[in-house]
Coordinates of N, CA and C in Angstrom, one line a residue:
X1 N -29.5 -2.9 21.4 CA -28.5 -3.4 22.3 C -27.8 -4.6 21.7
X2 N -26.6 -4.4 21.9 CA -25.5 -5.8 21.3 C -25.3 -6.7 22.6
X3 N -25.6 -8.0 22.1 CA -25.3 -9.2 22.7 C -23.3 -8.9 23.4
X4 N -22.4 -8.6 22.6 CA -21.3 -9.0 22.3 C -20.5 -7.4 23.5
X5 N -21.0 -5.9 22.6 CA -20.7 -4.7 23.7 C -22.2 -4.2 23.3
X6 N -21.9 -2.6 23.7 CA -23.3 -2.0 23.8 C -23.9 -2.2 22.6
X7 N -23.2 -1.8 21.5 CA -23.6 -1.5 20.3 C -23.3 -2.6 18.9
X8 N -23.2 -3.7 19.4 CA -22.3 -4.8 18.3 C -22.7 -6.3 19.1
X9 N -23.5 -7.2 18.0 CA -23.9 -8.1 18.3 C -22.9 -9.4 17.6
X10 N -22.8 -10.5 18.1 CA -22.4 -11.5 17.1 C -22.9 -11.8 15.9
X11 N -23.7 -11.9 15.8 CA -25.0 -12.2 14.3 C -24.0 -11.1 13.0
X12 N -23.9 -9.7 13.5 CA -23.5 -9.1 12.8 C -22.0 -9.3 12.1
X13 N -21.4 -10.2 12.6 CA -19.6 -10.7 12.1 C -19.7 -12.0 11.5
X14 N -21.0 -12.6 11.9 CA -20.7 -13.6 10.5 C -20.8 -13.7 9.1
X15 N -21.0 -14.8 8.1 CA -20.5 -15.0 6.8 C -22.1 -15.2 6.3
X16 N -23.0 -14.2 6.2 CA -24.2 -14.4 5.6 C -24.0 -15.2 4.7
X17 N -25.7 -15.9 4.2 CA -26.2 -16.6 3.5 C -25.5 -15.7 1.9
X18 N -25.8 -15.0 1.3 CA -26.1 -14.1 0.3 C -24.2 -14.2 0.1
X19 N -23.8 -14.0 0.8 CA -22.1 -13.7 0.7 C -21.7 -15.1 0.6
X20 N -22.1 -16.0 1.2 CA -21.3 -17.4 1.2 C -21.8 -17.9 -0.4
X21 N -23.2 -18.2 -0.2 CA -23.5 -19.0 -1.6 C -23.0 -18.3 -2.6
X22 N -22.8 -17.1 -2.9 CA -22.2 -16.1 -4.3 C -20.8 -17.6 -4.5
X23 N -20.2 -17.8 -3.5 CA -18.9 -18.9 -3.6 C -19.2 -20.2 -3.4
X24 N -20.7 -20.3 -3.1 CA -21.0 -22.2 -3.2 C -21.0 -22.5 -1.6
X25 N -21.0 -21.7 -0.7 CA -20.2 -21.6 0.9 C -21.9 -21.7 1.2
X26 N -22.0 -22.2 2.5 CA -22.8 -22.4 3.7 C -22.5 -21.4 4.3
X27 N -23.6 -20.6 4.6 CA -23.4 -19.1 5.8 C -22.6 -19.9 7.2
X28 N -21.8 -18.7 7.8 CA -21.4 -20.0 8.9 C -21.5 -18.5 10.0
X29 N -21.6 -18.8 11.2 CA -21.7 -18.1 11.9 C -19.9 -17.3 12.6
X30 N -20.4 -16.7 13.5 CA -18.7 -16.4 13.7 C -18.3 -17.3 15.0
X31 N -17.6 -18.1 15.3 CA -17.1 -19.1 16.4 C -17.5 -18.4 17.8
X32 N -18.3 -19.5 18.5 CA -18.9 -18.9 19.9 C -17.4 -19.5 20.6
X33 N -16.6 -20.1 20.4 CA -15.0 -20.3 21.6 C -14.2 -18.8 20.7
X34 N -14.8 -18.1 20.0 CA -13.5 -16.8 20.1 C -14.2 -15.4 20.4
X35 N -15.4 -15.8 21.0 CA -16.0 -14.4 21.2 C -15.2 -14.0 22.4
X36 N -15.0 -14.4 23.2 CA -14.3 -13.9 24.2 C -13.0 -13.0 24.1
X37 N -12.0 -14.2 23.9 CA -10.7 -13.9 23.1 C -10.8 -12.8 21.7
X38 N -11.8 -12.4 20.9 CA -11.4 -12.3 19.9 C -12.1 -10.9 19.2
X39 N -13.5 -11.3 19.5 CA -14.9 -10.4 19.1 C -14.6 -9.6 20.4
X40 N -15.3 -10.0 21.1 CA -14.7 -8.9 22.4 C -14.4 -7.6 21.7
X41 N -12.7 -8.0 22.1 CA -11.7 -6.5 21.9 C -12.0 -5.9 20.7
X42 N -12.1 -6.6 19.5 CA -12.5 -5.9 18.4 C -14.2 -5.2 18.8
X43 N -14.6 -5.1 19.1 CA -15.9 -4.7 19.7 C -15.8 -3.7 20.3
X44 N -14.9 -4.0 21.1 CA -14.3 -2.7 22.0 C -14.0 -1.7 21.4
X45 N -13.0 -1.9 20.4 CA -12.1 -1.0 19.9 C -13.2 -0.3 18.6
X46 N -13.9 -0.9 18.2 CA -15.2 -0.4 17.3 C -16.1 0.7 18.3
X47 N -16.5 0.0 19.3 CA -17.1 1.2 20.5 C -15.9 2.6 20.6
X48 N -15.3 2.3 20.7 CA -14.6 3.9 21.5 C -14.3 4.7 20.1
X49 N -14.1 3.8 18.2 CA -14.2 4.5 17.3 C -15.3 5.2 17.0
X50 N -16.5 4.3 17.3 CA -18.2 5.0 17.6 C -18.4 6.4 18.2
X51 N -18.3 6.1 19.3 CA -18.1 7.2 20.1 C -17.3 8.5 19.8
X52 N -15.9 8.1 19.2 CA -15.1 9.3 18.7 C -15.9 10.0 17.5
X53 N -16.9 9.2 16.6 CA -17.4 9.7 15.7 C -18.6 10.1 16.1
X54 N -19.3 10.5 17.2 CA -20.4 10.9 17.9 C -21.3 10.2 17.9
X55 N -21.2 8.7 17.8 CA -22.5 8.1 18.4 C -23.0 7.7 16.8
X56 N -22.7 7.7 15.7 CA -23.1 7.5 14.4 C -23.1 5.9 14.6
X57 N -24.2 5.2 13.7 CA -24.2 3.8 13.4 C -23.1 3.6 12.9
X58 N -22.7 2.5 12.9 CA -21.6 1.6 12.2 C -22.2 0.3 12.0
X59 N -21.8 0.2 10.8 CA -22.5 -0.9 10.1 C -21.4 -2.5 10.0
X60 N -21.0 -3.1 10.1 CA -20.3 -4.4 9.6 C -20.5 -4.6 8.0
X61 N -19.6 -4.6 6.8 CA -20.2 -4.8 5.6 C -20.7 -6.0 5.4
X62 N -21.6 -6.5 4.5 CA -21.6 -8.1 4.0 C -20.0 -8.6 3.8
X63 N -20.0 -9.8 4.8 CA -19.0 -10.3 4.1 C -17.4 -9.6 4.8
X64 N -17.7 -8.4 5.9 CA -16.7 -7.8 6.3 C -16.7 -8.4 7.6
X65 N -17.0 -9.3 8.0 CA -16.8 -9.9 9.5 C -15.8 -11.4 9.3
X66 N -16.3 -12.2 10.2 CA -15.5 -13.8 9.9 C -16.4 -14.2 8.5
X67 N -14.9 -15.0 8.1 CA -14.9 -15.4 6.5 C -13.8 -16.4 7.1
X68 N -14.9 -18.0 7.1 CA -14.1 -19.2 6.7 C -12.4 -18.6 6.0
X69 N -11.4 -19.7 5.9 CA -10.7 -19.6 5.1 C -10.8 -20.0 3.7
X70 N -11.8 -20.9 3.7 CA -12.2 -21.7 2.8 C -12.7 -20.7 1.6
X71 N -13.5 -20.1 2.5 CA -14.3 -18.8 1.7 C -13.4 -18.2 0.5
X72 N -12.6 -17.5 1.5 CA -11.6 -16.6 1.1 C -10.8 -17.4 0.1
X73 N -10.1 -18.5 0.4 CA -9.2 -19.6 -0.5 C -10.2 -19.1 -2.0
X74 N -11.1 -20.1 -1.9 CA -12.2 -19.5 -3.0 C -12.8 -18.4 -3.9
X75 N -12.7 -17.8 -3.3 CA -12.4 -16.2 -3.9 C -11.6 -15.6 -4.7
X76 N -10.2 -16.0 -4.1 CA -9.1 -16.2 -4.3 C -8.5 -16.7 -5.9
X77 N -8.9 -17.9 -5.8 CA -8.9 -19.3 -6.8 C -9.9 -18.2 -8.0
X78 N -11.0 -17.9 -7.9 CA -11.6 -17.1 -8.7 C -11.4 -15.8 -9.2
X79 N -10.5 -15.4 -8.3 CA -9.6 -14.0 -9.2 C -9.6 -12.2 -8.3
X80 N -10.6 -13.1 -7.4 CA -11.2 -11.9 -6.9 C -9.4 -10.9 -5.8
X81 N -9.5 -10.0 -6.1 CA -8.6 -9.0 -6.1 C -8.2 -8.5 -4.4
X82 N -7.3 -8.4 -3.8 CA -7.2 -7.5 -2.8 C -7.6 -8.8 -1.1
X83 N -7.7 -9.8 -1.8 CA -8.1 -11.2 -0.7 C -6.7 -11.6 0.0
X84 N -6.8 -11.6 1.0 CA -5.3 -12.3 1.6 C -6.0 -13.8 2.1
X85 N -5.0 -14.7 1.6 CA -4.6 -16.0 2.3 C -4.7 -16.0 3.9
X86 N -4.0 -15.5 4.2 CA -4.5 -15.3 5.7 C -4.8 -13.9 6.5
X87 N -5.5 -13.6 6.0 CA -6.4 -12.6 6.5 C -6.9 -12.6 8.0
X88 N -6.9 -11.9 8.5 CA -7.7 -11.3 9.9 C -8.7 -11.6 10.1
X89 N -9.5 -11.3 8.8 CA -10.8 -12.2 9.2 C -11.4 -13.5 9.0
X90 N -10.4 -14.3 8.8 CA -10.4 -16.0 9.0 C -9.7 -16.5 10.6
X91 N -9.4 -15.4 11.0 CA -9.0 -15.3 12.3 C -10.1 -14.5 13.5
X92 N -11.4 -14.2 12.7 CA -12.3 -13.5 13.8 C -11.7 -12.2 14.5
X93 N -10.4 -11.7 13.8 CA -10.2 -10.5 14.0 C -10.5 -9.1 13.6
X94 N -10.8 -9.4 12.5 CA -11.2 -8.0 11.5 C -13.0 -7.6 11.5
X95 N -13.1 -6.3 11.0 CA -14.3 -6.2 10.6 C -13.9 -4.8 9.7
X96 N -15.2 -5.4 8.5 CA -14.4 -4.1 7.3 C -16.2 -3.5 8.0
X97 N -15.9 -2.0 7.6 CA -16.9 -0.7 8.3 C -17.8 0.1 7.5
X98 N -18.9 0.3 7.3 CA -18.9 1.7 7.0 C -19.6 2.3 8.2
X99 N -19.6 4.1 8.3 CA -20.5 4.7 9.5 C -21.3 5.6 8.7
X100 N -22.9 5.7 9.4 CA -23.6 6.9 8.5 C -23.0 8.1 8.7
X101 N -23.5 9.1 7.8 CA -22.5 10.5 7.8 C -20.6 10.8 7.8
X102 N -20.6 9.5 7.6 CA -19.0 9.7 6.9 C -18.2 8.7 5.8
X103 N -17.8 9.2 5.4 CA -17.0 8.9 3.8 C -16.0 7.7 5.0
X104 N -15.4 7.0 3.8 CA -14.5 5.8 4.3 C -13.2 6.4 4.4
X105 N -12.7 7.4 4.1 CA -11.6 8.7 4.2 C -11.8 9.4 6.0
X106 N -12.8 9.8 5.6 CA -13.0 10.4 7.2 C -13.0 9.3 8.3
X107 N -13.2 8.2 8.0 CA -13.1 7.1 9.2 C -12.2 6.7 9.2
X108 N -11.0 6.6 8.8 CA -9.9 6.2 8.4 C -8.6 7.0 9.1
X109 N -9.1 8.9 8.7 CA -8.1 9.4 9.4 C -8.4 9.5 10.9
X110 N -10.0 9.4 11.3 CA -10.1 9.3 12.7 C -9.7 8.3 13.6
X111 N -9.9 7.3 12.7 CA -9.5 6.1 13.6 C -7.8 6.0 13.4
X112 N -7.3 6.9 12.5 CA -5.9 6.6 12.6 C -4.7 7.5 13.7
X113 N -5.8 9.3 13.3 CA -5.1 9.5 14.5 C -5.3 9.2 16.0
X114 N -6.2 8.3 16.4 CA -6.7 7.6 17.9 C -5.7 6.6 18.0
X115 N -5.6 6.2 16.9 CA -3.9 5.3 17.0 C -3.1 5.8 17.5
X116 N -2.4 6.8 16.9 CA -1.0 7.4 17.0 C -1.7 8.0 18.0
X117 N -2.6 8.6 19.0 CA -3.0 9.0 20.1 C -2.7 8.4 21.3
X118 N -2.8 6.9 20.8 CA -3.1 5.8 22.0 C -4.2 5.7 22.5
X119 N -5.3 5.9 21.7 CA -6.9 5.8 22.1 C -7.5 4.8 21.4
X120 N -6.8 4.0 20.4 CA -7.1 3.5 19.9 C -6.4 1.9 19.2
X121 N -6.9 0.7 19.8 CA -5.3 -0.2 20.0 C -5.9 -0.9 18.9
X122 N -5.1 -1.4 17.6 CA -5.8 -1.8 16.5 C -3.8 -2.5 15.8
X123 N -4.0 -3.3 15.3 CA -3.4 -4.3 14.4 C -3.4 -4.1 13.0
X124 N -4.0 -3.5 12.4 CA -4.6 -3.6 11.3 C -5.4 -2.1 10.8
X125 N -5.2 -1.4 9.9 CA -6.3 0.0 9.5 C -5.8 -0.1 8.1
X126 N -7.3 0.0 7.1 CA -7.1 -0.3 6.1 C -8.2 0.8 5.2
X127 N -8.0 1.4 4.6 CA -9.2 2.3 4.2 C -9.6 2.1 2.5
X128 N -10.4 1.7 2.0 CA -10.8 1.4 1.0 C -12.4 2.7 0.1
X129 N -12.5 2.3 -1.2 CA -13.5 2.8 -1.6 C -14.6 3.4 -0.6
X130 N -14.9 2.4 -0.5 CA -16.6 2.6 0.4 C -16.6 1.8 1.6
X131 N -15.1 1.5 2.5 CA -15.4 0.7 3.5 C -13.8 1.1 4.4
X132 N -13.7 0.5 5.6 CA -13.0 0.5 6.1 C -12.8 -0.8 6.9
X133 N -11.4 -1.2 6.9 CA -11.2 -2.4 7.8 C -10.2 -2.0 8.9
X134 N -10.4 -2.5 10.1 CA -10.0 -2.4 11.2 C -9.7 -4.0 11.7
X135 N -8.6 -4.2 12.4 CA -8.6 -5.3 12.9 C -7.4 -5.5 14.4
X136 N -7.5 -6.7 14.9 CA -7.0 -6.5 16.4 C -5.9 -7.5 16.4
X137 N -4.9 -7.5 15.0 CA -4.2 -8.5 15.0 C -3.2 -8.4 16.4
X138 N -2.3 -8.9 16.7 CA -1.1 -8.8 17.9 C 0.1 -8.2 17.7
X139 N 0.7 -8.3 16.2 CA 1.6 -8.1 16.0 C 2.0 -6.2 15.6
X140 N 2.9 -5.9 14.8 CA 2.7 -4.4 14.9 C 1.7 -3.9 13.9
X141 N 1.6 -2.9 14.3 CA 0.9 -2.0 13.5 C 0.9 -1.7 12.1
X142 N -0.3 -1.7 11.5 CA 0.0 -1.3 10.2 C -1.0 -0.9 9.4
X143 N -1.0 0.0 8.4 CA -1.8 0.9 7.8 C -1.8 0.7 6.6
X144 N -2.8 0.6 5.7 CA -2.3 0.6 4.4 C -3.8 1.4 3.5
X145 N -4.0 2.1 2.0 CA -4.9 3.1 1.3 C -5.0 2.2 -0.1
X146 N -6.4 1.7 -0.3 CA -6.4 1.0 -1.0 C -7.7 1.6 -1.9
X147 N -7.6 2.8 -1.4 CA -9.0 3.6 -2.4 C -8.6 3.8 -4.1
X148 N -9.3 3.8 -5.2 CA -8.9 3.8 -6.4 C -7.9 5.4 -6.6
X149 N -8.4 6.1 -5.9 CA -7.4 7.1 -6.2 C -6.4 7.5 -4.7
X150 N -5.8 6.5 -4.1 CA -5.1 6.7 -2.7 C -4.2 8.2 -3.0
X151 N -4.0 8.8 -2.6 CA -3.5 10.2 -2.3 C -1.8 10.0 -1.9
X152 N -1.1 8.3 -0.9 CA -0.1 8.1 -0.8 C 0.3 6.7 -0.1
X153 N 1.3 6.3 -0.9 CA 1.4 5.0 -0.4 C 1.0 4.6 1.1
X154 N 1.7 3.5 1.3 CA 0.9 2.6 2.5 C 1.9 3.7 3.9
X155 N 1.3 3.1 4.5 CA 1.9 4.1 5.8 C 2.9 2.7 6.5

């Protein structure tokens, strides 16, 4: 049982020990003034993708929850590839995914057509190698395929 919805705790969105120090960073937890506002709905919207994929775990990756900006700045500075400046998840909005029993392709188109459904309210869908990012930004929608062999540009 998750502290945060059924199936999703806070513990699980912060900036582990193991991910922080790789950058010289203090694990930091994810901000108890935006669980409400912020973890919440992302939580939400992770539950009803759960459920569309029948109840399969979903995992949070290392390092796929809140990320200081600092973090990220850092990362950044060191070369590290595909990092945004202001990112979703220095905002407590994002969480990058994997689920057991499906490829980061199959999560991707499910959670995309629940989009275009209207079953699914999301800011942000981003599908990668071996992960998936989802996020609850405000503004429009947007999709983008960042797998080494993407099949077609961004959407």
């Amino acid at each position: 049982m998750g502290d945060v919805t059924e199936n999703f705790s806070r513990h699980e969105f912060g900036l582990s020990r193991g991910a922080a120090g790789a950058y010289g960073f203090a694990a930091a937890d994810y901000p108890e003034e935006w669980v409400e506002e912020r973890l919440r709905p992302l939580c939400g919207e992770l539950e009803k993708l759960r459920a569309k994929l029948g109840g399969a775990k979903m995992h949070v990756i290392e390092a796929g929850g809140y990320r200081p900006r600092a973090y990220d700045a850092e990362r950044i500075r060191r070369g590290a590839r595909g990092v945004s400046p202001v990112s979703q998840h220095g905002e407590g909005r994002a969480a990058d995914i994997r689920v057991d029993g499906y490829t980061s392709s199959e999560v991707y188109e499910v959670a995309l057509a629940m989009v275009e459904a209207g079953e699914l309210r999301l800011g942000g869908l981003g599908v990668y190698d071996h992960f998936c990012h989802l996020d609850v930004r405000k503004d429009k929608f947007r999709a983008w395929d960042k797998r080494s062999s993407a099949p077609s540009p961004e959407h």
